[in-house]
Structures are given as C-alpha cells and as structure tokens.
Amino acid sequence: MIFRRRQPASLSARLRELVWPRKGFTRGLRYLALRVLRLSSSPHSIAVGVAAGAASSATPFVGLHILIAVAAAYLFSGNMIAAGIATALANPLTIPVILATSYEIGTSILGAGGQAPLGGEDMLHKLTHLQLSELWGPVLKPLLVGSLPLVVGSAVVFYIGAYAAARLFQSRRVSRLADRLKESQA
C-alpha cells in the first residue's frame, strides 16, 4: 500500500491519535478554507456561497443543510461548491449548541406563552409517535423563530469574512504569478 506505515502504530499511539490527532485539529479546517479560497470565482460569488452555507448551518433542519445551502447559493448567484463546503460548520459538535441557542432566542422572542417546557422523554415520545402538532408550540415554533436571527447574523458575518479573505488570497495569487513571469522573462 502507498500510504501504509513502515512500522505499524502501537495500541497506545492509536489511542492517543483518537484523542489528539498527530497533525492537530485545525488541519482539516485549514484544508477546507484553502479549498474554498482556491475556487476560480469572483470574491463576491465565493462569499455569497460561504454565507449561504453558514446561514443554512444555523437552521434547525438537520440533514437538509447542503440542499438549503446549494439552493440559496443558486438563487443569489453564489458559488455552490463554497456553499456545500461551508455547511461543515454544522457538525456533531456544533449542532447541539446551534439548536439550544436558537431555542433560547426563540423562547425569548415569543415569550413563555404559558406553556410548560417539555421534558426529554415527552419530546421523544411525541417524536416517535409523530405527534408533531403537539410539538409545534413548545418546541418547533421557538426553534424556527429563534433560528432567524442566527441565520441573518451568520450570513452577514461569514459574507464579510469570506469576501475579505477571497479578495486578499486572489490578489496575492496574481502578484505571485506576475513575479514568476518577470523572473522567467529576465
């Protein structure tokens, strides 16, 4: 095999890499960021795609984030690949935080309304028996209403950041290519 180790890793080394990867946790994030920045689109198109992906990641529609992001990027003439990659913001570590935050924002916007909060067992029972109409008021409505400020805020923040990063990356790339061209002609 091409990528096989010469010396197989010991059990302790494999366990350590499960807890702390050899190349670090940020390596994957850096790869995704560079993958987005290297797209051959305008900075605006890349930024709209990233904003669409970030906005769809802030919604409670788990499992539909990529479809929502690609549709939004298509509607706003953004880069659909950047939108798909940016949905990685919603991952198993961040989804509980996003859902809890949107629920808290939604309940503060809507007010308590006299409804007692449901417990975990009650929610699970209603979900397994598809009693969604009973979940609408205490759970689903606050989630949807609370996700709207998160969607708008994340879209604005990620558009600004992605636009600046893509513009800077592309200008540096052009200057490097111009320098290489001058060196080869000299």
Short mmCIF file of C-alpha atoms in Angstrom, two decimals:
data_model
loop_
_atom_site.label_atom_id
_atom_site.label_comp_id
_atom_site.label_asym_id
_atom_site.label_seq_id
_atom_site.Cartn_x
_atom_site.Cartn_y
_atom_site.Cartn_z
CA MET A 1 0.00 0.00 0.00
CA ILE A 2 1.14 3.51 -0.75
CA PHE A 3 0.01 5.21 2.47
CA ARG A 4 0.73 2.38 4.89
CA ARG A 5 3.20 2.91 7.74
CA ARG A 6 6.50 1.11 7.65
CA GLN A 7 6.17 0.33 11.32
CA PRO A 8 2.57 -0.31 12.43
CA ALA A 9 1.40 2.06 15.16
CA SER A 10 1.25 0.66 18.65
CA LEU A 11 -2.01 0.44 20.53
CA SER A 12 -1.08 3.39 22.73
CA ALA A 13 -0.20 5.51 19.67
CA ARG A 14 -3.53 4.67 18.03
CA LEU A 15 -5.43 5.54 21.21
CA ARG A 16 -3.53 8.82 21.54
CA GLU A 17 -4.38 9.75 17.93
CA LEU A 18 -8.07 9.12 18.66
CA VAL A 19 -7.90 11.75 21.40
CA TRP A 20 -5.40 14.14 19.81
CA PRO A 21 -4.58 13.78 16.09
CA ARG A 22 -0.91 13.92 15.10
CA LYS A 23 -1.43 16.84 12.71
CA GLY A 24 -3.82 18.67 15.06
CA PHE A 25 -7.50 19.51 14.90
CA THR A 26 -7.12 22.62 12.77
CA ARG A 27 -5.59 20.81 9.79
CA GLY A 28 -8.99 19.85 8.38
CA LEU A 29 -10.33 23.37 8.86
CA ARG A 30 -7.32 24.88 7.10
CA TYR A 31 -7.79 22.45 4.22
CA LEU A 32 -11.44 23.38 3.80
CA ALA A 33 -10.65 27.10 3.97
CA LEU A 34 -7.95 26.80 1.32
CA ARG A 35 -10.24 24.67 -0.83
CA VAL A 36 -12.84 27.45 -0.78
CA LEU A 37 -10.29 30.21 -1.40
CA ARG A 38 -8.79 28.39 -4.38
CA LEU A 39 -12.11 28.29 -6.25
CA SER A 40 -11.97 30.09 -9.56
CA SER A 41 -14.82 32.52 -8.93
CA SER A 42 -15.11 36.14 -8.01
CA PRO A 43 -14.70 37.05 -4.33
CA HIS A 44 -18.37 38.07 -4.24
CA SER A 45 -19.51 34.70 -5.60
CA ILE A 46 -17.35 32.80 -3.12
CA ALA A 47 -18.55 34.97 -0.24
CA VAL A 48 -22.21 34.50 -1.19
CA GLY A 49 -21.67 30.74 -1.28
CA VAL A 50 -19.96 30.71 2.10
CA ALA A 51 -22.70 32.93 3.55
CA ALA A 52 -25.38 30.59 2.18
CA GLY A 53 -23.63 27.59 3.73
CA ALA A 54 -23.17 29.30 7.08
CA ALA A 55 -26.77 30.52 7.10
CA SER A 56 -28.16 27.08 6.30
CA SER A 57 -25.99 25.59 9.05
CA ALA A 58 -27.74 27.84 11.56
CA THR A 59 -31.15 26.37 10.75
CA PRO A 60 -32.72 23.53 12.75
CA PHE A 61 -33.21 21.48 9.56
CA VAL A 62 -30.53 18.90 10.33
CA GLY A 63 -29.86 16.74 7.29
CA LEU A 64 -31.05 19.34 4.81
CA HIS A 65 -28.26 21.88 5.27
CA ILE A 66 -26.48 21.11 1.99
CA LEU A 67 -29.71 21.23 -0.03
CA ILE A 68 -30.71 24.54 1.55
CA ALA A 69 -27.21 26.00 1.07
CA VAL A 70 -26.95 24.99 -2.59
CA ALA A 71 -30.46 26.31 -3.31
CA ALA A 72 -29.69 29.63 -1.62
CA ALA A 73 -26.35 29.92 -3.43
CA TYR A 74 -28.09 29.24 -6.73
CA LEU A 75 -30.78 31.84 -6.03
CA PHE A 76 -28.26 34.52 -5.05
CA SER A 77 -25.71 33.62 -7.78
CA GLY A 78 -23.16 32.33 -5.31
CA ASN A 79 -20.65 29.55 -5.65
CA MET A 80 -22.45 26.30 -4.91
CA ILE A 81 -19.26 24.41 -4.05
CA ALA A 82 -18.38 27.02 -1.44
CA ALA A 83 -21.91 26.72 -0.07
CA GLY A 84 -21.61 22.96 0.25
CA ILE A 85 -18.22 23.16 1.94
CA ALA A 86 -19.39 25.86 4.36
CA THR A 87 -22.13 23.60 5.68
CA ALA A 88 -19.36 21.80 7.57
CA LEU A 89 -19.98 24.45 10.24
CA ALA A 90 -22.92 22.30 11.32
CA ASN A 91 -21.26 19.18 12.68
CA PRO A 92 -21.98 16.87 15.62
CA LEU A 93 -20.11 19.25 17.95
CA THR A 94 -21.90 22.44 16.91
CA ILE A 95 -25.45 21.23 16.17
CA PRO A 96 -26.45 20.93 19.86
CA VAL A 97 -25.12 24.45 20.51
CA ILE A 98 -26.96 25.84 17.47
CA LEU A 99 -30.24 24.15 18.42
CA ALA A 100 -30.02 25.22 22.06
CA THR A 101 -29.16 28.79 21.11
CA SER A 102 -31.96 29.07 18.57
CA TYR A 103 -34.42 27.59 21.07
CA GLU A 104 -33.42 30.07 23.76
CA ILE A 105 -33.61 33.00 21.34
CA GLY A 106 -37.00 31.79 20.10
CA THR A 107 -38.46 31.45 23.56
CA SER A 108 -37.22 34.91 24.50
CA ILE A 109 -38.72 36.40 21.32
CA LEU A 110 -42.04 34.57 21.62
CA GLY A 111 -42.25 34.66 25.40
CA ALA A 112 -43.21 31.70 27.54
CA GLY A 113 -46.85 31.83 26.45
CA GLY A 114 -47.98 29.87 29.49
CA GLN A 115 -46.70 26.59 28.06
CA ALA A 116 -44.72 24.33 30.31
CA PRO A 117 -41.45 23.15 28.78
CA LEU A 118 -41.43 19.54 27.64
CA GLY A 119 -39.04 17.04 29.12
CA GLY A 120 -36.75 14.86 27.04
CA GLU A 121 -38.93 11.76 27.45
CA ASP A 122 -42.07 13.66 26.44
CA MET A 123 -40.38 15.03 23.32
CA LEU A 124 -39.04 11.60 22.37
CA HIS A 125 -42.47 10.02 22.85
CA LYS A 126 -44.16 12.66 20.70
CA LEU A 127 -41.49 12.33 18.00
CA THR A 128 -41.66 8.55 17.87
CA HIS A 129 -45.45 8.65 17.62
CA LEU A 130 -45.30 11.53 15.07
CA GLN A 131 -47.36 13.90 17.20
CA LEU A 132 -45.79 16.94 15.55
CA SER A 133 -48.83 19.13 16.11
CA GLU A 134 -48.28 18.84 19.86
CA LEU A 135 -44.58 19.70 19.43
CA TRP A 136 -45.23 22.79 17.30
CA GLY A 137 -45.98 25.26 20.09
CA PRO A 138 -43.48 24.31 22.78
CA VAL A 139 -40.54 23.18 20.61
CA LEU A 140 -40.66 23.66 16.84
CA LYS A 141 -42.02 27.20 16.70
CA PRO A 142 -39.36 28.63 19.07
CA LEU A 143 -36.66 26.74 17.14
CA LEU A 144 -37.75 28.22 13.82
CA VAL A 145 -38.26 31.75 15.12
CA GLY A 146 -35.01 31.68 17.08
CA SER A 147 -33.02 30.45 14.11
CA LEU A 148 -33.89 33.52 12.01
CA PRO A 149 -31.55 35.94 13.86
CA LEU A 150 -28.82 33.29 13.80
CA VAL A 151 -29.28 32.80 10.05
CA VAL A 152 -29.08 36.52 9.28
CA GLY A 153 -26.20 37.14 11.65
CA SER A 154 -24.10 34.24 10.42
CA ALA A 155 -24.77 35.13 6.78
CA VAL A 156 -23.59 38.71 7.29
CA VAL A 157 -20.52 37.79 9.36
CA PHE A 158 -19.40 35.00 7.05
CA TYR A 159 -20.03 37.05 3.90
CA ILE A 160 -17.78 39.85 5.16
CA GLY A 161 -15.05 37.47 6.29
CA ALA A 162 -15.13 35.30 3.17
CA TYR A 163 -15.16 38.30 0.83
CA ALA A 164 -12.13 39.85 2.50
CA ALA A 165 -10.26 36.54 2.58
CA ALA A 166 -11.03 35.65 -1.04
CA ARG A 167 -10.08 39.10 -2.27
CA LEU A 168 -6.80 39.06 -0.37
CA PHE A 169 -5.99 35.48 -1.46
CA GLN A 170 -6.69 36.20 -5.12
CA SER A 171 -4.70 39.45 -5.15
CA ARG A 172 -1.71 37.70 -3.58
CA ARG A 173 -2.00 34.89 -6.12
CA VAL A 174 -1.99 37.37 -9.02
CA SER A 175 1.05 39.19 -7.62
CA ARG A 176 2.94 35.88 -7.16
CA LEU A 177 2.16 34.87 -10.74
CA ALA A 178 3.32 38.28 -12.01
CA ASP A 179 6.58 37.93 -10.06
CA ARG A 180 7.18 34.47 -11.52
CA LEU A 181 6.52 35.78 -15.01
CA LYS A 182 9.04 38.62 -14.54
CA GLU A 183 11.64 36.16 -13.21
CA SER A 184 11.18 33.80 -16.14
CA GLN A 185 11.48 36.63 -18.68
CA ALA A 186 14.61 38.07 -17.06
#
